[in-house]
Coordinates of C-alpha atoms and ligand atoms in Angstrom, one line a residue:
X945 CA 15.7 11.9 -32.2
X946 CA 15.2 8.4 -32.6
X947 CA 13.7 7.4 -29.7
X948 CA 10.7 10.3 -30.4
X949 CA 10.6 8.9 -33.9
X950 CA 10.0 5.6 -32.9
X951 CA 7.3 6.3 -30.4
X952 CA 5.6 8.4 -33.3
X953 CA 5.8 5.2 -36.0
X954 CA 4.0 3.7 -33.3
X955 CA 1.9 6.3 -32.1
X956 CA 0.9 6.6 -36.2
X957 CA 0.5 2.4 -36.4
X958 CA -1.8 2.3 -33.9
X959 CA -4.4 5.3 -35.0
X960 CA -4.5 4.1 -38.5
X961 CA -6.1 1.0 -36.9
X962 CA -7.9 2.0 -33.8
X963 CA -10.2 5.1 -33.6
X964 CA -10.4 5.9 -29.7
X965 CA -9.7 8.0 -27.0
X966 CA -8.5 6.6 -23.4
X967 CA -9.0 8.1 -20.3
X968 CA -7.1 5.8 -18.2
X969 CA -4.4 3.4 -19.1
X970 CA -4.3 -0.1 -17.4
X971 CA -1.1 -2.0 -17.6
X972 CA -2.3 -5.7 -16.3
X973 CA 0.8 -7.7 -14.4
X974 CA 1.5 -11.1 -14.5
X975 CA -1.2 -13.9 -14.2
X976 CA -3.7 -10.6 -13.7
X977 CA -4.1 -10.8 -17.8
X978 CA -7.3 -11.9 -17.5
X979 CA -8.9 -8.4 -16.8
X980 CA -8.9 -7.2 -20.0
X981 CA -11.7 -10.2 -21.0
X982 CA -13.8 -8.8 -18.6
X983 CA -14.4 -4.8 -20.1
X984 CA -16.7 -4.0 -22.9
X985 CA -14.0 -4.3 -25.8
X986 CA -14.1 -2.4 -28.3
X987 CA -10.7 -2.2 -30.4
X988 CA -7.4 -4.4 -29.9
X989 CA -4.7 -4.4 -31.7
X990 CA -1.9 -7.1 -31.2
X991 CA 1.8 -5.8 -30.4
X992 CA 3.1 -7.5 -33.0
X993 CA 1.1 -5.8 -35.6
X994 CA 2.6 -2.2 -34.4
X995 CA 5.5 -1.9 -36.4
X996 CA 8.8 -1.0 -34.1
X997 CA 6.6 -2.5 -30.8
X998 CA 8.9 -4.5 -28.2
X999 CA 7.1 -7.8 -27.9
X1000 CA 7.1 -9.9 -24.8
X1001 CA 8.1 -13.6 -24.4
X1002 CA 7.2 -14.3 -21.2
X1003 CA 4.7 -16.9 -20.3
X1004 CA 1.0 -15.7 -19.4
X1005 CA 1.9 -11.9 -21.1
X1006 CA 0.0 -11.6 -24.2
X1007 CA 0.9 -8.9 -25.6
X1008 CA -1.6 -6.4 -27.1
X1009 CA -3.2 -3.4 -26.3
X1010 CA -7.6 -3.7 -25.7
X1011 CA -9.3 -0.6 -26.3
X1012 CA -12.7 0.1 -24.6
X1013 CA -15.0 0.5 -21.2
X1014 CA -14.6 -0.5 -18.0
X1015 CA -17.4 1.2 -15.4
X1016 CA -18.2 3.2 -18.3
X1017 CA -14.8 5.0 -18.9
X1018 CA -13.2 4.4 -21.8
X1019 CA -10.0 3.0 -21.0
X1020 CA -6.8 1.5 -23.1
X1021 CA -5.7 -1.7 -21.1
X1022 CA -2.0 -3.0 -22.0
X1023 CA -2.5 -7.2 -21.5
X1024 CA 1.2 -8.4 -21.3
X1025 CA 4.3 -6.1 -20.4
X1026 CA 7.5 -5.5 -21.6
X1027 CA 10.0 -6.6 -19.4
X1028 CA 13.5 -5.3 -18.7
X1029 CA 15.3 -9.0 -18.1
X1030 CA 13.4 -9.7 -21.4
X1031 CA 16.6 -8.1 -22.9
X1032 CA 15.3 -4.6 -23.9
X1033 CA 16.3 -1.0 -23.7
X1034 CA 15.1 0.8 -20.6
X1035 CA 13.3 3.0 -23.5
X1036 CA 11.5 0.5 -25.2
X1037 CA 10.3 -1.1 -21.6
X1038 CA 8.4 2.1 -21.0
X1039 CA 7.1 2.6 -24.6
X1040 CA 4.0 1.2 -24.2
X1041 CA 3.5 3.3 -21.5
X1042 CA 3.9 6.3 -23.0
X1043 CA 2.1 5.5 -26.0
X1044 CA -0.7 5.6 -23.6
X1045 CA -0.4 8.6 -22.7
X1046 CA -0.5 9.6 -26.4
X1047 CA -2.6 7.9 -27.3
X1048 CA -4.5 10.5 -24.4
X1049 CA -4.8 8.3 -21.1
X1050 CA -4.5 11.1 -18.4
X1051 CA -4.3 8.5 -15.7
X1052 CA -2.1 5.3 -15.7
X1053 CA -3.0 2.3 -12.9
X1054 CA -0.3 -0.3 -13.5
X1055 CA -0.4 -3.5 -11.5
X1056 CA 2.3 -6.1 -10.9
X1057 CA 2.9 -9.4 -9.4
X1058 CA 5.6 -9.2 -6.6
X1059 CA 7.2 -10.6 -3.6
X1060 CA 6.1 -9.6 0.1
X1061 CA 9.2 -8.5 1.9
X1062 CA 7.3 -6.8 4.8
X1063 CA 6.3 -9.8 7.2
X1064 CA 2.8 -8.5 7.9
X1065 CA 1.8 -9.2 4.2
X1066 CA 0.7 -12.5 3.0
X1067 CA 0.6 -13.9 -0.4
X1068 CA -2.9 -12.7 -1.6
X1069 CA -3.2 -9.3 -0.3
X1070 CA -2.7 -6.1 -2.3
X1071 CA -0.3 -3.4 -2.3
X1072 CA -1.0 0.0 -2.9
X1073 CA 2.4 1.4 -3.8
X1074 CA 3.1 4.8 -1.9
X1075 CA 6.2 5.1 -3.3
X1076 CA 9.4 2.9 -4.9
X1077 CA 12.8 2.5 -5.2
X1078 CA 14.3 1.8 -8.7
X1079 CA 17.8 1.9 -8.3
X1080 CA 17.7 -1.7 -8.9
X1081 CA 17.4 -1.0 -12.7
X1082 CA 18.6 2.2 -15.1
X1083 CA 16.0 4.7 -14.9
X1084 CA 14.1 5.1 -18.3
X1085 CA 15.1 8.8 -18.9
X1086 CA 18.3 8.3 -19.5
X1087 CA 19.7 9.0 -23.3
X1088 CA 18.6 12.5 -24.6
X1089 CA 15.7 13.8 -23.2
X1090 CA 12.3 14.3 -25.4
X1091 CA 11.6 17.8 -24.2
X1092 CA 8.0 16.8 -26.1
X1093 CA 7.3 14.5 -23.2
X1094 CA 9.1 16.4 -20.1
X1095 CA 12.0 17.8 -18.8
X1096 CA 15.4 16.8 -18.1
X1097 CA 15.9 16.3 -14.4
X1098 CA 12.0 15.6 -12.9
X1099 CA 10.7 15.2 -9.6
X1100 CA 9.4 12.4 -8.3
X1101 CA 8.5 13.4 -4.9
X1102 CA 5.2 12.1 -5.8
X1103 CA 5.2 9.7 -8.2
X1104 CA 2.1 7.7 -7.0
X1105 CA -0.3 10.4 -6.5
X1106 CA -2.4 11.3 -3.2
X1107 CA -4.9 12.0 -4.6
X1108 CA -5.1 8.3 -6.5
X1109 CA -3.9 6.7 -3.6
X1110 CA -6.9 8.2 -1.6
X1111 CA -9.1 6.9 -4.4
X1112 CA -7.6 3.3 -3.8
X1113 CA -8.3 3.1 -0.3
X1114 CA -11.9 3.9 -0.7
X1115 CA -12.1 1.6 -3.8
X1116 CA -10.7 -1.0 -1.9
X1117 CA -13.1 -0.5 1.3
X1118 CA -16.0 -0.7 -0.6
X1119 CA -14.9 -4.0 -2.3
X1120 CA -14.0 -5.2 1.3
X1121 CA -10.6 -5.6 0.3
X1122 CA -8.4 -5.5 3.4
X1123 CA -5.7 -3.3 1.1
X1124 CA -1.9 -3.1 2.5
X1125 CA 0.2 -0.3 1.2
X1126 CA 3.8 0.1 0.9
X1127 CA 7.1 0.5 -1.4
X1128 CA 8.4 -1.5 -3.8
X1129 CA 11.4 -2.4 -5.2
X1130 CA 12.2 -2.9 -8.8
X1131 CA 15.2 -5.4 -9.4
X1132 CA 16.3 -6.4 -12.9
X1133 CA 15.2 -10.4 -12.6
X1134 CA 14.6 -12.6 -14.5
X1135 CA 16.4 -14.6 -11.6
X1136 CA 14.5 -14.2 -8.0
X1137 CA 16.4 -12.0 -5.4
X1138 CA 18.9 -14.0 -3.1
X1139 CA 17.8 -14.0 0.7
X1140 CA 20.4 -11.0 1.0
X1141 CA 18.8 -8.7 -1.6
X1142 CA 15.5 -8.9 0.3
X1143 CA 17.7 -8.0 3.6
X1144 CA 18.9 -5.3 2.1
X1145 CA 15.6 -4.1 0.3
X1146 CA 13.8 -4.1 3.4
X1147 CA 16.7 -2.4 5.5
X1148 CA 16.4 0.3 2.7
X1149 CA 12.5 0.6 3.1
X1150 CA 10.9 -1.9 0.7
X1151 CA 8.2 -3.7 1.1
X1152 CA 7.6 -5.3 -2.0
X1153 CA 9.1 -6.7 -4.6
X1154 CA 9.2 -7.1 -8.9
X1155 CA 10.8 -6.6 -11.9
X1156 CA 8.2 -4.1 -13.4
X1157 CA 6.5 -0.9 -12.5
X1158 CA 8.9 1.3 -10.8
X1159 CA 10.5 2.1 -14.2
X1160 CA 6.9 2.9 -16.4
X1161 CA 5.8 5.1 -13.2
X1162 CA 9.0 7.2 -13.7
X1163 CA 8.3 7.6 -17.5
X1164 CA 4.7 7.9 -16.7
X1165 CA 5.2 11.1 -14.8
X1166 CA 8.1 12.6 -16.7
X1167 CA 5.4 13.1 -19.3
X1168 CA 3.6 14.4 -16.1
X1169 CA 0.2 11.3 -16.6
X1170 CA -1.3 11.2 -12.9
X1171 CA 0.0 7.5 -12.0
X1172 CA -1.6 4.7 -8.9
X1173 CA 0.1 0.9 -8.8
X1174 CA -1.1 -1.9 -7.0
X1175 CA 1.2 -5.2 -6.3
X1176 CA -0.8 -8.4 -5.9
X1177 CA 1.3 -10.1 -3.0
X1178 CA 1.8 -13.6 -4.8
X1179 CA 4.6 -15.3 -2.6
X1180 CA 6.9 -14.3 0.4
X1181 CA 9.8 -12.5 -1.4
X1182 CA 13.5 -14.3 -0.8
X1183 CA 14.5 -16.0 2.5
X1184 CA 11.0 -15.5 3.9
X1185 CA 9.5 -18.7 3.6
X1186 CA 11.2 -22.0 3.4
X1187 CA 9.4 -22.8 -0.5
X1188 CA 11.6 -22.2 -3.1
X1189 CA 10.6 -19.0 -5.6
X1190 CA 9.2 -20.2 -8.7
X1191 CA 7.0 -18.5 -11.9
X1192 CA 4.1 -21.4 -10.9
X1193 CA 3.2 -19.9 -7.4
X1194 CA 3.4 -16.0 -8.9
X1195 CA 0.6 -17.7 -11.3
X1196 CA -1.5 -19.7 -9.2
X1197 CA -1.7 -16.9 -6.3
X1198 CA -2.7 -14.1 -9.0
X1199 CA -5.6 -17.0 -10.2
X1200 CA -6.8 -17.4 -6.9
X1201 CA -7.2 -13.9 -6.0
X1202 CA -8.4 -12.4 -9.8
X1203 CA -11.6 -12.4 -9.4
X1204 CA -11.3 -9.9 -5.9
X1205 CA -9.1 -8.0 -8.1
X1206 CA -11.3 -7.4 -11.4
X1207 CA -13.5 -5.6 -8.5
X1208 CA -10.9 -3.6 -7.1
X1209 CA -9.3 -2.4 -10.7
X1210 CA -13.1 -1.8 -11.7
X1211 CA -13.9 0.0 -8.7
X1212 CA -10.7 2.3 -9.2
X1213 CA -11.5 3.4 -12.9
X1214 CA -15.0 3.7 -11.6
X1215 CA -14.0 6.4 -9.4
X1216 CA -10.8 7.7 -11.0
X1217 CA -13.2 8.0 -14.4
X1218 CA -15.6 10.5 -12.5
X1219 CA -13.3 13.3 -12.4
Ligands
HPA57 N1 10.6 -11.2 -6.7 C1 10.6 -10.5 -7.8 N2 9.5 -10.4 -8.6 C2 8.4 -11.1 -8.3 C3 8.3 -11.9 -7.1 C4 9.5 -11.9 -6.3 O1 9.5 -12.6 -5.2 N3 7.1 -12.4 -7.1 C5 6.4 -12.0 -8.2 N4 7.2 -11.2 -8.9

């Protein structure tokens, strides 16, 4: 199957480079790149240098995988995603995901930049993602299914798990980090949502929303990884505000708030490592 195959080239690129063994997989969002500075590194290895890796264009993504310790737990920390509106298949958007998880990350914490549709939220805060809605995009799994990774049809009654998400809030209290929680909703972008969309996203339960996340979470637990996300709020989504959307505000917000959420992320592995 090619889609196996591919992930196994890549799987095979990346050990005959780097010699380590994740316990937790971090996928940074955008303008939150900086993260990956701040572990003890001790392997990277560049996207491009993975032969069959998607690579991503956007502005402030990277692109490359940094291997080593955050809080002591050894950890593999994806700096710079791959994006849907970048033009790829819904199965090379998740790739680096699941390369994670062969690489033998049992626990994926992915974080994103995204809009705040629920009015109690203010650019700034943090989302702790109970639960999504991805119908905005193609799910991941579609195409044959690896039976290697997971089933055919499987459930996502719990995609961000309780027990995580229990983890988060106590991180989060002990970083004094006043943490909002909520869905989100995965749209295609690259364009921002039109003041409608966010109507409708919010009348169907959203609070959030991005063009990430949703999408790796469903691949994540097909392959059955135990999976937390954490939006940082960086503008009022669509409609909400009377600034116009743009890729500068998404970047400046995430600045301003990075250094409260090295703590939190750090905090999380700290805790999530222990088990
Ligand atoms: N919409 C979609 N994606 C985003 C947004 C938004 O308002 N902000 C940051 N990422």
């Amino acid at each position: 199957m090619a889609m196996y195959k591919k992930l196994m080239d890549c799987l095979e690129g990346i050990q005959k480079k780097v010699c380590f063994q994740p316990q937790i997989g971090l996928v940074l969002g955008s303008g939150l790149g900086g993260f990956a500075e701040k572990i003890q590194v001790e392997q990277a290895i560049a996207f491009e240098q993975i032969a069959g890796f998607p690579v991503s264009t956007v502005e402030g993504h990277k692109g490359r995988f940094v291997f080593g310790y955050a809080a002591g737990v050894p950890v593999v920390v994806m700096q710079g995603r791959v994006h849907y509106y970048e033009g790829y298949q819904m199965s090379d958007v998740v790739l680096p995901v699941r390369l994670m998880g062969l690489l033998g990350a049992k626990t994926l914490i992915l974080t994103n930049a995204a809009g705040g549709i629920n009015e109690t939220f203010q650019p700034g805060d943090f989302m702790m993602l109970t639960d999504h809605i991805a119908t905005g995009v193609p799910s991941p799994l579609i195409g044959p299914n690896i039976a290697k990774l997971g089933e055919r049809f499987p459930d996502m009654g719990e995609v961000y798990s309780r027990r995580l998400q229990e983890i988060v809030r106590t991180s989060a209290r002990s970083c004094g980090i006043d943490l909002k929680e909520g869905v989100y909703a995965q749209f295609t972008g690259p364009n921002y949502e039109t003041p409608a969309e966010i109507r409708m996203a919010r009348v169907w339960g959203a609070d959030a929303v991005g063009m990430s996340t949703a999408c790796e979470a469903v691949a994540a637990r097909h392959m059955g990884l135990e999976v937390c996300a954490i939006s940082c709020i960086t503008n009022l989504a669509a409609g909400l505000s009377k600034q116009q959307l743009d890729h500068k505000e998404v970047q400046e917000t995430a600045d301003r708030v990075a250094a409260s959420f090295e703590r939190l992320v750090t905090e999380i592995i700290k805790n999530a490592g222990k088990a």
